[in-house]
Amino acid sequence: MLPLQIHLTLPPWIGDVADESHAYVSDDERVGLAIALSRHNIESGHGGPFGAAVFNAEGRLISVGVNQVVPQTCSVAHAEMMAYMTAQQRLSTFRLNEQGGRYTLATSAQPCCQCYGATIWAGIDELLIGARSEDVEELTEFDEGPLPADWMGELERRGIAVRRDILRDQARSVLTAYGSSGAAY
């Protein structure tokens, strides 16, 4: 019989890093959380060096995600995808901003081609990025895949504001640590 459900989980330490009671009001705080998640994910051996978080307009944490591709044996279990899926489940909507309100995704590194596509449909209004895709490819063995030449413009034309290079050096340090470790998540 074919499986009738899919079950993905985040590591048990998530609550130790992500504080739901805290208002993450600045871009640095939001991307800082994504970077902390990515760092903890590799230090604990739970997956690759990527973290992401969804926030509402007041800076309240809605969901988080970390790379879980290898532990969950699922190629779509990227940090951004996990954050989107848990936010959508929590808010009971497939498009986060459908009921009004504004939502932000903060990510430790620029979304790959898969997560870029999901970003268009997820219903966010703002994308905050730490490291660039060229940082990911330079410092690790990950292939970020093809993006439109004007990927930022494409998002902005769809109403998604993009800001990048937020705490880029910190995000790069996590990628450097991962790349030099020889891990393969």
Coordinates of N, CA, C and O in Angstrom, one line a residue:
M1 N 0.8 -1.2 0.0 CA 0.0 0.0 0.0 C 0.9 1.2 0.0 O 1.9 1.3 0.7
L2 N 0.5 2.2 -0.8 CA 1.3 3.5 -0.8 C 1.1 4.3 0.4 O 0.0 4.3 1.0
P3 N 2.1 5.0 0.9 CA 1.9 5.8 2.1 C 0.9 6.9 1.8 O 0.8 7.5 0.7
L4 N 0.1 7.3 2.8 CA -0.9 8.3 2.7 C -0.6 9.6 3.4 O -1.4 10.5 3.4
Q5 N 0.6 9.6 4.0 CA 0.9 10.9 4.7 C 2.4 11.0 4.7 O 3.2 10.1 4.5
I6 N 2.8 12.3 4.9 CA 4.3 12.6 5.0 C 4.5 13.2 6.4 O 3.7 14.1 6.8
H7 N 5.5 12.8 7.0 CA 5.8 13.3 8.4 C 7.2 13.8 8.4 O 8.1 13.1 8.3
L8 N 7.4 15.1 8.6 CA 8.7 15.8 8.7 C 8.8 16.4 10.1 O 7.8 17.0 10.6
T9 N 9.9 16.3 10.7 CA 10.1 16.9 12.1 C 11.4 17.8 12.1 O 12.3 17.6 11.3
L10 N 11.4 18.7 13.0 CA 12.5 19.5 13.3 C 13.3 18.9 14.5 O 12.7 18.2 15.3
P11 N 14.5 19.2 14.7 CA 15.3 18.7 15.8 C 14.7 19.1 17.2 O 14.1 20.2 17.3
P12 N 14.9 18.3 18.2 CA 14.4 18.6 19.5 C 14.9 19.8 20.2 O 14.3 20.4 21.1
W13 N 16.1 20.3 19.8 CA 16.7 21.5 20.4 C 16.2 22.8 19.9 O 16.6 23.9 20.4
I14 N 15.3 22.8 19.0 CA 14.8 24.1 18.4 C 14.4 25.1 19.5 O 14.7 26.3 19.4
G15 N 13.6 24.7 20.5 CA 13.1 25.5 21.5 C 14.2 26.1 22.4 O 14.0 27.2 23.0
D16 N 15.4 25.5 22.3 CA 16.6 26.1 23.1 C 17.2 27.3 22.4 O 17.8 28.1 23.0
V17 N 16.9 27.4 21.1 CA 17.5 28.5 20.3 C 16.5 29.5 19.9 O 16.8 30.7 19.9
A18 N 15.3 29.1 19.6 CA 14.2 30.0 19.1 C 13.3 30.4 20.3 O 12.7 29.5 20.9
D19 N 13.2 31.7 20.6 CA 12.4 32.1 21.7 C 11.1 32.7 21.2 O 11.1 33.9 20.7
E20 N 10.0 32.0 21.4 CA 8.7 32.5 21.0 C 8.2 33.7 21.7 O 7.4 34.5 21.2
S21 N 8.7 34.0 22.9 CA 8.3 35.1 23.7 C 9.0 36.4 23.4 O 8.5 37.5 23.8
H22 N 10.0 36.3 22.6 CA 10.8 37.5 22.2 C 10.3 38.1 20.9 O 9.9 37.4 20.0
A23 N 10.3 39.4 20.9 CA 9.9 40.1 19.6 C 11.2 40.5 18.9 O 12.1 41.2 19.5
Y24 N 11.4 39.9 17.7 CA 12.6 40.1 16.9 C 12.2 41.3 16.0 O 11.7 41.1 14.9
V25 N 12.6 42.5 16.4 CA 12.1 43.7 15.7 C 13.1 44.2 14.6 O 12.6 44.8 13.6
S26 N 14.3 43.9 14.7 CA 15.3 44.4 13.7 C 15.7 43.3 12.7 O 15.6 42.1 13.0
D27 N 16.1 43.7 11.5 CA 16.6 42.8 10.5 C 17.7 41.9 11.1 O 17.8 40.7 10.9
D28 N 18.6 42.6 11.9 CA 19.8 41.8 12.4 C 19.3 40.8 13.4 O 19.9 39.7 13.4
E29 N 18.3 41.1 14.2 CA 17.8 40.0 15.2 C 17.2 38.9 14.4 O 17.3 37.7 14.8
R30 N 16.4 39.2 13.4 CA 15.7 38.1 12.6 C 16.7 37.2 11.9 O 16.7 36.0 12.0
V31 N 17.6 37.8 11.2 CA 18.7 37.0 10.5 C 19.6 36.4 11.5 O 20.0 35.2 11.3
G32 N 19.9 37.1 12.6 CA 20.7 36.5 13.6 C 20.1 35.2 14.2 O 20.9 34.2 14.4
L33 N 18.8 35.1 14.3 CA 18.2 33.9 14.7 C 18.4 32.8 13.7 O 18.7 31.7 14.0
A34 N 18.2 33.1 12.4 CA 18.4 32.1 11.3 C 19.8 31.6 11.3 O 20.0 30.4 11.2
I35 N 20.8 32.5 11.5 CA 22.2 32.1 11.6 C 22.4 31.2 12.8 O 23.1 30.2 12.7
A36 N 21.9 31.6 14.0 CA 22.0 30.8 15.2 C 21.4 29.4 15.0 O 22.0 28.4 15.4
L37 N 20.3 29.3 14.3 CA 19.7 28.0 14.0 C 20.6 27.2 13.1 O 20.8 26.0 13.3
S38 N 21.2 27.8 12.1 CA 22.1 27.1 11.1 C 23.3 26.6 11.9 O 23.8 25.5 11.7
R39 N 23.9 27.4 12.7 CA 25.1 27.1 13.5 C 24.8 25.9 14.4 O 25.5 24.9 14.5
H40 N 23.7 26.0 15.1 CA 23.3 24.9 16.1 C 23.0 23.6 15.3 O 23.3 22.5 15.8
N41 N 22.4 23.7 14.1 CA 22.1 22.5 13.3 C 23.4 21.7 13.0 O 23.4 20.5 13.1
I42 N 24.4 22.4 12.6 CA 25.7 21.7 12.2 C 26.4 21.2 13.5 O 27.0 20.1 13.5
E43 N 26.4 22.1 14.5 CA 27.1 21.7 15.7 C 26.5 20.5 16.4 O 27.2 19.7 17.0
S44 N 25.2 20.3 16.3 CA 24.5 19.2 16.9 C 24.5 18.0 16.0 O 24.0 16.9 16.4
G45 N 25.0 18.2 14.7 CA 25.0 17.0 13.8 C 23.6 16.7 13.2 O 23.4 15.6 12.8
H46 N 22.7 17.6 13.2 CA 21.3 17.4 12.8 C 21.0 17.7 11.3 O 19.9 17.5 10.9
G47 N 22.0 18.3 10.6 CA 21.7 18.6 9.2 C 22.7 19.7 8.7 O 23.7 20.0 9.4
G48 N 22.3 20.2 7.6 CA 23.2 21.2 6.9 C 23.2 22.6 7.5 O 22.4 22.9 8.4
P49 N 24.0 23.5 7.0 CA 24.2 24.8 7.6 C 23.2 25.9 7.2 O 23.6 27.0 6.8
F50 N 22.0 25.6 7.3 CA 21.0 26.5 6.9 C 19.9 26.6 7.9 O 19.4 25.6 8.4
G51 N 19.5 27.9 8.2 CA 18.4 28.2 9.1 C 17.5 29.2 8.6 O 17.9 30.1 7.8
A52 N 16.2 29.2 9.0 CA 15.2 30.2 8.5 C 14.2 30.4 9.6 O 13.9 29.5 10.4
A53 N 13.5 31.5 9.5 CA 12.4 31.8 10.5 C 11.4 32.7 9.8 O 11.8 33.6 9.0
V54 N 10.2 32.5 10.2 CA 9.0 33.3 9.7 C 8.6 34.2 10.9 O 8.4 33.7 12.0
F55 N 8.4 35.5 10.6 CA 7.9 36.4 11.6 C 6.7 37.2 11.1 O 6.6 37.4 9.9
N56 N 5.9 37.6 12.1 CA 4.8 38.5 11.7 C 5.2 39.9 11.7 O 6.4 40.2 12.0
A57 N 4.3 40.9 11.4 CA 4.7 42.3 11.3 C 5.2 42.9 12.6 O 6.0 43.8 12.6
E58 N 4.8 42.3 13.8 CA 5.3 42.8 15.1 C 6.6 42.1 15.5 O 7.1 42.4 16.6
G59 N 7.1 41.3 14.7 CA 8.4 40.6 15.0 C 8.2 39.3 15.8 O 9.2 38.8 16.3
R60 N 7.0 38.9 15.9 CA 6.7 37.6 16.7 C 7.1 36.4 15.8 O 6.8 36.4 14.6
L61 N 7.8 35.5 16.4 CA 8.2 34.3 15.7 C 7.0 33.4 15.4 O 6.3 33.0 16.4
I62 N 6.8 33.0 14.2 CA 5.7 32.2 13.8 C 6.2 30.7 13.6 O 5.6 29.8 14.1
S63 N 7.4 30.6 13.0 CA 8.0 29.3 12.8 C 9.4 29.4 12.5 O 9.9 30.4 12.2
V64 N 10.1 28.2 12.6 CA 11.5 28.2 12.2 C 11.7 26.9 11.4 O 10.9 26.0 11.3
G65 N 12.9 26.9 10.7 CA 13.3 25.7 10.0 C 14.8 25.6 9.9 O 15.5 26.6 10.0
V66 N 15.2 24.4 9.8 CA 16.7 24.1 9.6 C 16.7 23.0 8.6 O 15.8 22.3 8.3
N67 N 17.9 22.9 7.9 CA 18.0 21.9 6.9 C 17.9 20.5 7.5 O 18.6 20.1 8.4
Q68 N 17.0 19.7 6.9 CA 16.8 18.3 7.4 C 16.7 17.3 6.3 O 16.1 16.2 6.4
V69 N 17.4 17.6 5.1 CA 17.3 16.8 4.0 C 17.8 15.4 4.3 O 17.1 14.4 4.0
V70 N 19.0 15.2 4.8 CA 19.5 13.9 5.1 C 18.8 13.2 6.3 O 18.3 12.1 6.1
P71 N 18.6 13.8 7.4 CA 18.0 13.2 8.5 C 16.5 12.7 8.2 O 16.1 11.7 8.7
Q72 N 15.8 13.5 7.4 CA 14.4 13.2 7.1 C 14.3 12.4 5.7 O 13.2 12.2 5.3
T73 N 15.4 12.2 5.0 CA 15.4 11.6 3.7 C 14.4 12.2 2.8 O 13.6 11.5 2.2
C74 N 14.5 13.5 2.7 CA 13.6 14.3 1.9 C 14.2 15.5 1.2 O 14.7 16.4 2.0
S75 N 14.3 15.5 -0.1 CA 15.1 16.5 -0.8 C 14.4 17.9 -0.6 O 15.1 18.9 -0.9
V76 N 13.2 18.0 -0.2 CA 12.6 19.4 -0.1 C 12.7 19.9 1.4 O 12.2 21.0 1.6
A77 N 13.3 19.2 2.3 CA 13.4 19.6 3.7 C 14.5 20.6 3.9 O 15.3 20.5 4.8
H78 N 14.5 21.6 3.1 CA 15.4 22.8 3.3 C 14.9 23.6 4.4 O 13.7 23.6 4.7
A79 N 15.8 24.5 5.0 CA 15.4 25.3 6.1 C 14.2 26.2 5.8 O 13.2 26.3 6.5
E80 N 14.2 26.9 4.6 CA 13.1 27.7 4.2 C 11.8 27.0 4.0 O 10.7 27.4 4.5
M81 N 11.9 25.8 3.4 CA 10.7 25.0 3.2 C 10.1 24.5 4.5 O 8.9 24.5 4.7
M82 N 11.0 24.1 5.4 CA 10.5 23.7 6.8 C 9.8 24.8 7.5 O 8.8 24.7 8.1
A83 N 10.4 26.0 7.4 CA 9.8 27.2 8.0 C 8.5 27.6 7.4 O 7.5 27.9 8.1
Y84 N 8.4 27.5 6.1 CA 7.1 27.8 5.4 C 6.1 26.8 5.8 O 4.9 27.1 6.1
M85 N 6.4 25.5 5.7 CA 5.4 24.5 6.0 C 4.9 24.6 7.4 O 3.7 24.4 7.6
T86 N 5.8 24.8 8.4 CA 5.3 24.9 9.8 C 4.5 26.1 10.0 O 3.5 26.1 10.8
A87 N 4.9 27.2 9.4 CA 4.1 28.5 9.5 C 2.7 28.3 8.9 O 1.7 28.7 9.5
Q88 N 2.6 27.7 7.7 CA 1.4 27.4 7.0 C 0.5 26.5 7.9 O -0.7 26.8 8.0
Q89 N 1.1 25.5 8.5 CA 0.3 24.6 9.3 C -0.2 25.3 10.6 O -1.3 25.2 11.0
R90 N 0.7 26.1 11.2 CA 0.3 26.8 12.4 C -0.8 27.8 12.2 O -1.7 28.0 13.0
L91 N -0.7 28.6 11.0 CA -1.7 29.6 10.7 C -2.9 29.0 9.9 O -3.8 29.8 9.6
S92 N -2.9 27.8 9.6 CA -3.9 27.1 8.8 C -4.2 27.8 7.5 O -5.4 28.0 7.1
T93 N -3.2 28.1 6.8 CA -3.3 28.7 5.4 C -2.1 28.4 4.6 O -1.0 28.3 5.1
F94 N -2.4 28.2 3.3 CA -1.3 27.9 2.4 C -0.6 29.1 1.9 O 0.5 29.1 1.4
R95 N -1.2 30.3 2.1 CA -0.6 31.6 1.7 C -0.6 32.4 3.0 O -1.7 32.9 3.4
L96 N 0.5 32.7 3.6 CA 0.6 33.3 4.9 C -0.1 34.6 5.0 O -0.7 34.9 6.0
N97 N 0.1 35.5 4.0 CA -0.5 36.8 4.1 C -1.9 36.9 3.5 O -2.4 38.0 3.3
E98 N -2.5 35.8 3.2 CA -3.8 35.8 2.6 C -4.9 36.5 3.4 O -5.8 37.1 2.9
Q99 N -4.8 36.4 4.7 CA -5.8 37.0 5.6 C -5.4 38.4 6.1 O -6.0 38.9 7.0
G100 N -4.5 39.0 5.3 CA -4.0 40.3 5.8 C -2.7 40.0 6.6 O -2.3 38.9 6.8
G101 N -2.2 41.1 7.2 CA -1.0 40.9 8.0 C 0.2 40.8 7.0 O 0.1 40.4 5.9
R102 N 1.4 41.1 7.6 CA 2.6 41.0 6.8 C 3.5 40.0 7.4 O 3.6 39.9 8.7
Y103 N 4.2 39.2 6.6 CA 5.1 38.2 7.1 C 6.5 38.3 6.4 O 6.6 38.7 5.2
T104 N 7.5 38.0 7.2 CA 8.9 38.1 6.8 C 9.5 36.7 6.9 O 9.3 36.0 8.0
L105 N 10.3 36.3 5.9 CA 11.2 35.2 6.1 C 12.6 35.7 6.2 O 13.1 36.5 5.4
A106 N 13.3 35.3 7.3 CA 14.7 35.6 7.5 C 15.4 34.3 7.3 O 15.0 33.2 7.8
T107 N 16.5 34.3 6.5 CA 17.2 33.1 6.2 C 18.7 33.3 6.3 O 19.2 34.4 6.0
S108 N 19.4 32.3 6.7 CA 20.9 32.4 6.9 C 21.6 32.6 5.6 O 22.7 33.1 5.6
A109 N 21.0 32.1 4.5 CA 21.7 32.1 3.2 C 20.6 32.3 2.1 O 19.4 31.9 2.3
Q110 N 21.0 32.9 1.0 CA 20.0 33.1 -0.1 C 19.3 31.9 -0.5 O 20.0 30.8 -0.6
P111 N 18.0 31.9 -0.7 CA 17.3 30.7 -1.1 C 17.8 30.1 -2.4 O 18.2 30.8 -3.3
C112 N 17.9 28.8 -2.4 CA 18.3 28.1 -3.6 C 17.1 28.1 -4.6 O 16.1 28.8 -4.3
C113 N 17.2 27.5 -5.8 CA 16.2 27.6 -6.8 C 14.9 27.0 -6.3 O 13.8 27.6 -6.5
Q114 N 14.9 25.9 -5.5 CA 13.7 25.3 -4.9 C 13.0 26.3 -3.9 O 11.8 26.6 -4.0
C115 N 13.8 26.8 -3.0 CA 13.2 27.7 -2.0 C 12.8 29.1 -2.6 O 11.9 29.7 -2.1
Y116 N 13.5 29.5 -3.6 CA 13.1 30.7 -4.3 C 11.7 30.5 -4.9 O 10.8 31.4 -4.7
G117 N 11.4 29.4 -5.5 CA 10.1 29.2 -6.1 C 9.0 29.1 -5.0 O 8.0 29.7 -5.1
A118 N 9.3 28.5 -3.9 CA 8.4 28.4 -2.8 C 8.1 29.8 -2.2 O 7.0 30.1 -1.7
T119 N 9.2 30.7 -2.2 CA 9.0 32.0 -1.7 C 8.0 32.8 -2.4 O 7.2 33.6 -1.9
I120 N 7.9 32.6 -3.7 CA 6.9 33.3 -4.6 C 5.5 32.9 -4.1 O 4.6 33.8 -4.1
W121 N 5.3 31.7 -3.8 CA 3.9 31.2 -3.5 C 3.6 31.2 -2.0 O 2.4 31.1 -1.6
A122 N 4.5 31.3 -1.1 CA 4.3 31.1 0.3 C 3.5 32.2 1.0 O 2.9 32.1 2.1
G123 N 3.5 33.4 0.4 CA 2.7 34.5 1.0 C 3.5 35.3 2.0 O 3.0 35.7 3.0
I124 N 4.8 35.6 1.6 CA 5.6 36.5 2.5 C 5.7 37.9 1.8 O 5.5 38.0 0.6
D125 N 6.0 38.9 2.6 CA 6.1 40.2 2.1 C 7.5 40.7 2.1 O 7.8 41.8 1.5
E126 N 8.4 40.0 2.8 CA 9.7 40.5 2.9 C 10.7 39.3 3.1 O 10.3 38.3 3.8
L127 N 11.8 39.4 2.4 CA 12.8 38.3 2.5 C 14.1 38.9 3.0 O 14.6 39.9 2.3
L128 N 14.7 38.4 4.1 CA 15.9 38.9 4.7 C 17.0 37.8 4.5 O 16.7 36.7 4.9
I129 N 18.1 38.2 4.0 CA 19.1 37.2 3.6 C 20.5 37.5 4.3 O 20.9 38.6 4.2
G130 N 21.1 36.5 4.8 CA 22.5 36.6 5.4 C 23.5 36.4 4.3 O 23.8 37.4 3.6
A131 N 24.0 35.2 4.1 CA 25.0 34.9 3.0 C 24.4 34.9 1.6 O 23.2 34.6 1.5
R132 N 25.2 35.1 0.7 CA 24.7 35.0 -0.7 C 24.9 33.6 -1.3 O 25.7 32.8 -0.7
S133 N 24.3 33.3 -2.4 CA 24.4 32.0 -3.0 C 25.9 31.7 -3.4 O 26.4 30.6 -3.3
E134 N 26.6 32.7 -3.8 CA 28.0 32.5 -4.2 C 28.8 32.2 -3.0 O 29.8 31.5 -3.1
D135 N 28.4 32.7 -1.8 CA 29.1 32.3 -0.6 C 28.9 30.8 -0.3 O 29.8 30.1 0.1
V136 N 27.7 30.3 -0.5 CA 27.3 28.9 -0.2 C 28.2 28.1 -1.2 O 28.8 27.1 -0.7
E137 N 28.2 28.4 -2.4 CA 28.9 27.6 -3.4 C 30.4 27.6 -3.2 O 31.1 26.7 -3.5
E138 N 30.9 28.8 -2.8 CA 32.4 28.9 -2.6 C 32.8 28.2 -1.3 O 33.9 27.6 -1.3
L139 N 32.0 28.2 -0.3 CA 32.5 27.6 1.0 C 32.0 26.2 1.3 O 32.5 25.6 2.3
T140 N 31.1 25.7 0.5 CA 30.6 24.3 0.7 C 30.5 23.7 -0.6 O 30.9 24.2 -1.6
E141 N 30.0 22.4 -0.7 CA 29.8 21.7 -1.9 C 28.4 21.8 -2.4 O 28.0 21.0 -3.3
F142 N 27.6 22.7 -1.9 CA 26.2 22.7 -2.3 C 26.1 23.4 -3.7 O 26.8 24.4 -4.0
D143 N 25.1 22.9 -4.5 CA 24.8 23.6 -5.7 C 23.4 24.2 -5.5 O 22.4 23.6 -5.2
E144 N 23.4 25.6 -5.6 CA 22.2 26.3 -5.4 C 21.2 26.3 -6.5 O 20.1 26.8 -6.4
G145 N 21.6 25.8 -7.7 CA 20.7 25.7 -8.8 C 20.5 27.1 -9.5 O 20.9 28.1 -9.0
P146 N 19.8 27.0 -10.7 CA 19.6 28.2 -11.5 C 18.5 29.1 -10.9 O 17.5 28.7 -10.5
L147 N 18.8 30.4 -11.0 CA 17.8 31.4 -10.7 C 17.7 32.4 -11.9 O 18.6 32.5 -12.6
P148 N 16.5 33.1 -12.0 CA 16.4 34.1 -13.0 C 17.6 35.2 -12.8 O 18.0 35.4 -11.7
A149 N 18.0 35.7 -13.9 CA 19.1 36.7 -13.8 C 18.7 37.9 -12.9 O 19.6 38.3 -12.1
D150 N 17.5 38.3 -12.9 CA 17.0 39.4 -12.0 C 16.1 38.8 -10.9 O 15.0 39.2 -10.8
W151 N 16.6 37.8 -10.2 CA 15.8 37.1 -9.2 C 15.2 38.1 -8.2 O 14.1 37.9 -7.7
M152 N 16.0 39.1 -7.7 CA 15.5 40.0 -6.7 C 14.4 40.9 -7.3 O 13.3 41.1 -6.7
G153 N 14.6 41.3 -8.6 CA 13.5 42.1 -9.2 C 12.2 41.3 -9.4 O 11.1 41.8 -9.3
E154 N 12.4 40.0 -9.7 CA 11.2 39.2 -9.9 C 10.4 39.1 -8.6 O 9.2 39.2 -8.6
L155 N 11.1 38.9 -7.5 CA 10.4 38.9 -6.2 C 9.8 40.2 -5.9 O 8.6 40.3 -5.5
E156 N 10.5 41.3 -6.1 CA 10.0 42.6 -5.8 C 8.8 43.0 -6.7 O 7.8 43.6 -6.2
R157 N 8.7 42.5 -7.9 CA 7.6 42.7 -8.8 C 6.3 42.0 -8.3 O 5.2 42.3 -8.6
R158 N 6.6 41.0 -7.4 CA 5.5 40.2 -6.8 C 5.2 40.7 -5.4 O 4.5 40.0 -4.7
G159 N 5.7 41.8 -5.1 CA 5.4 42.4 -3.8 C 6.3 41.9 -2.6 O 5.9 42.2 -1.5
I160 N 7.4 41.3 -2.9 CA 8.3 40.8 -1.9 C 9.5 41.6 -1.8 O 10.3 41.6 -2.7
A161 N 9.7 42.4 -0.8 CA 10.9 43.2 -0.6 C 12.0 42.3 -0.2 O 11.9 41.4 0.6
V162 N 13.2 42.6 -0.8 CA 14.4 41.8 -0.5 C 15.5 42.6 0.0 O 15.8 43.7 -0.5
R163 N 16.1 42.2 1.1 CA 17.3 42.8 1.7 C 18.3 41.7 2.0 O 17.9 40.7 2.6
R164 N 19.5 41.9 1.5 CA 20.5 40.8 1.7 C 21.8 41.4 2.3 O 21.9 42.6 2.5
D165 N 22.7 40.5 2.6 CA 24.0 40.8 3.2 C 23.8 41.3 4.7 O 24.7 42.0 5.2
I166 N 22.8 40.8 5.3 CA 22.5 41.1 6.7 C 23.3 40.1 7.5 O 23.1 38.9 7.4
L167 N 24.3 40.6 8.3 CA 25.2 39.8 9.1 C 25.9 38.7 8.2 O 26.1 37.6 8.6
R168 N 26.2 39.2 7.0 CA 26.8 38.2 6.0 C 28.1 37.6 6.5 O 28.2 36.4 6.3
D169 N 28.9 38.3 7.2 CA 30.1 37.7 7.7 C 29.8 36.5 8.7 O 30.5 35.5 8.7
Q170 N 28.8 36.8 9.6 CA 28.5 35.7 10.5 C 27.9 34.5 9.8 O 28.2 33.3 10.2
A171 N 27.1 34.7 8.8 CA 26.5 33.6 8.0 C 27.6 32.9 7.3 O 27.6 31.6 7.2
R172 N 28.6 33.6 6.7 CA 29.7 33.0 6.1 C 30.5 32.1 7.0 O 31.0 31.1 6.6
S173 N 30.6 32.6 8.3 CA 31.4 31.8 9.2 C 30.8 30.4 9.5 O 31.6 29.4 9.6
V174 N 29.5 30.3 9.5 CA 28.8 29.0 9.7 C 29.1 28.2 8.4 O 29.4 27.0 8.6
L175 N 29.0 28.7 7.2 CA 29.3 28.0 6.0 C 30.7 27.5 6.0 O 31.0 26.4 5.6
T176 N 31.6 28.4 6.4 CA 33.1 28.0 6.5 C 33.3 26.8 7.4 O 34.0 25.9 7.1
A177 N 32.7 26.9 8.6 CA 32.8 25.8 9.6 C 32.3 24.5 9.0 O 32.9 23.4 9.1
Y178 N 31.1 24.6 8.4 CA 30.5 23.4 7.8 C 31.4 22.8 6.6 O 31.7 21.7 6.6
G179 N 31.8 23.7 5.7 CA 32.6 23.3 4.6 C 34.0 22.7 5.0 O 34.4 21.7 4.4
S180 N 34.6 23.2 6.0 CA 35.8 22.6 6.5 C 35.7 21.3 7.3 O 36.6 20.6 7.6
S181 N 34.4 21.0 7.8 CA 34.2 19.9 8.6 C 34.2 18.5 7.8 O 34.3 17.5 8.4
G182 N 33.9 18.6 6.5 CA 33.8 17.4 5.7 C 32.5 16.7 5.8 O 32.3 15.7 5.3
A183 N 31.5 17.3 6.6 CA 30.2 16.8 6.7 C 29.5 16.8 5.4 O 29.8 17.6 4.5
A184 N 28.5 15.9 5.2 CA 27.8 15.9 3.9 C 26.3 15.7 4.2 O 25.7 14.6 4.2
Y185 N 25.6 16.8 4.5 CA 24.2 16.8 4.7 C 23.5 17.5 3.6 O 23.9 18.5 3.1

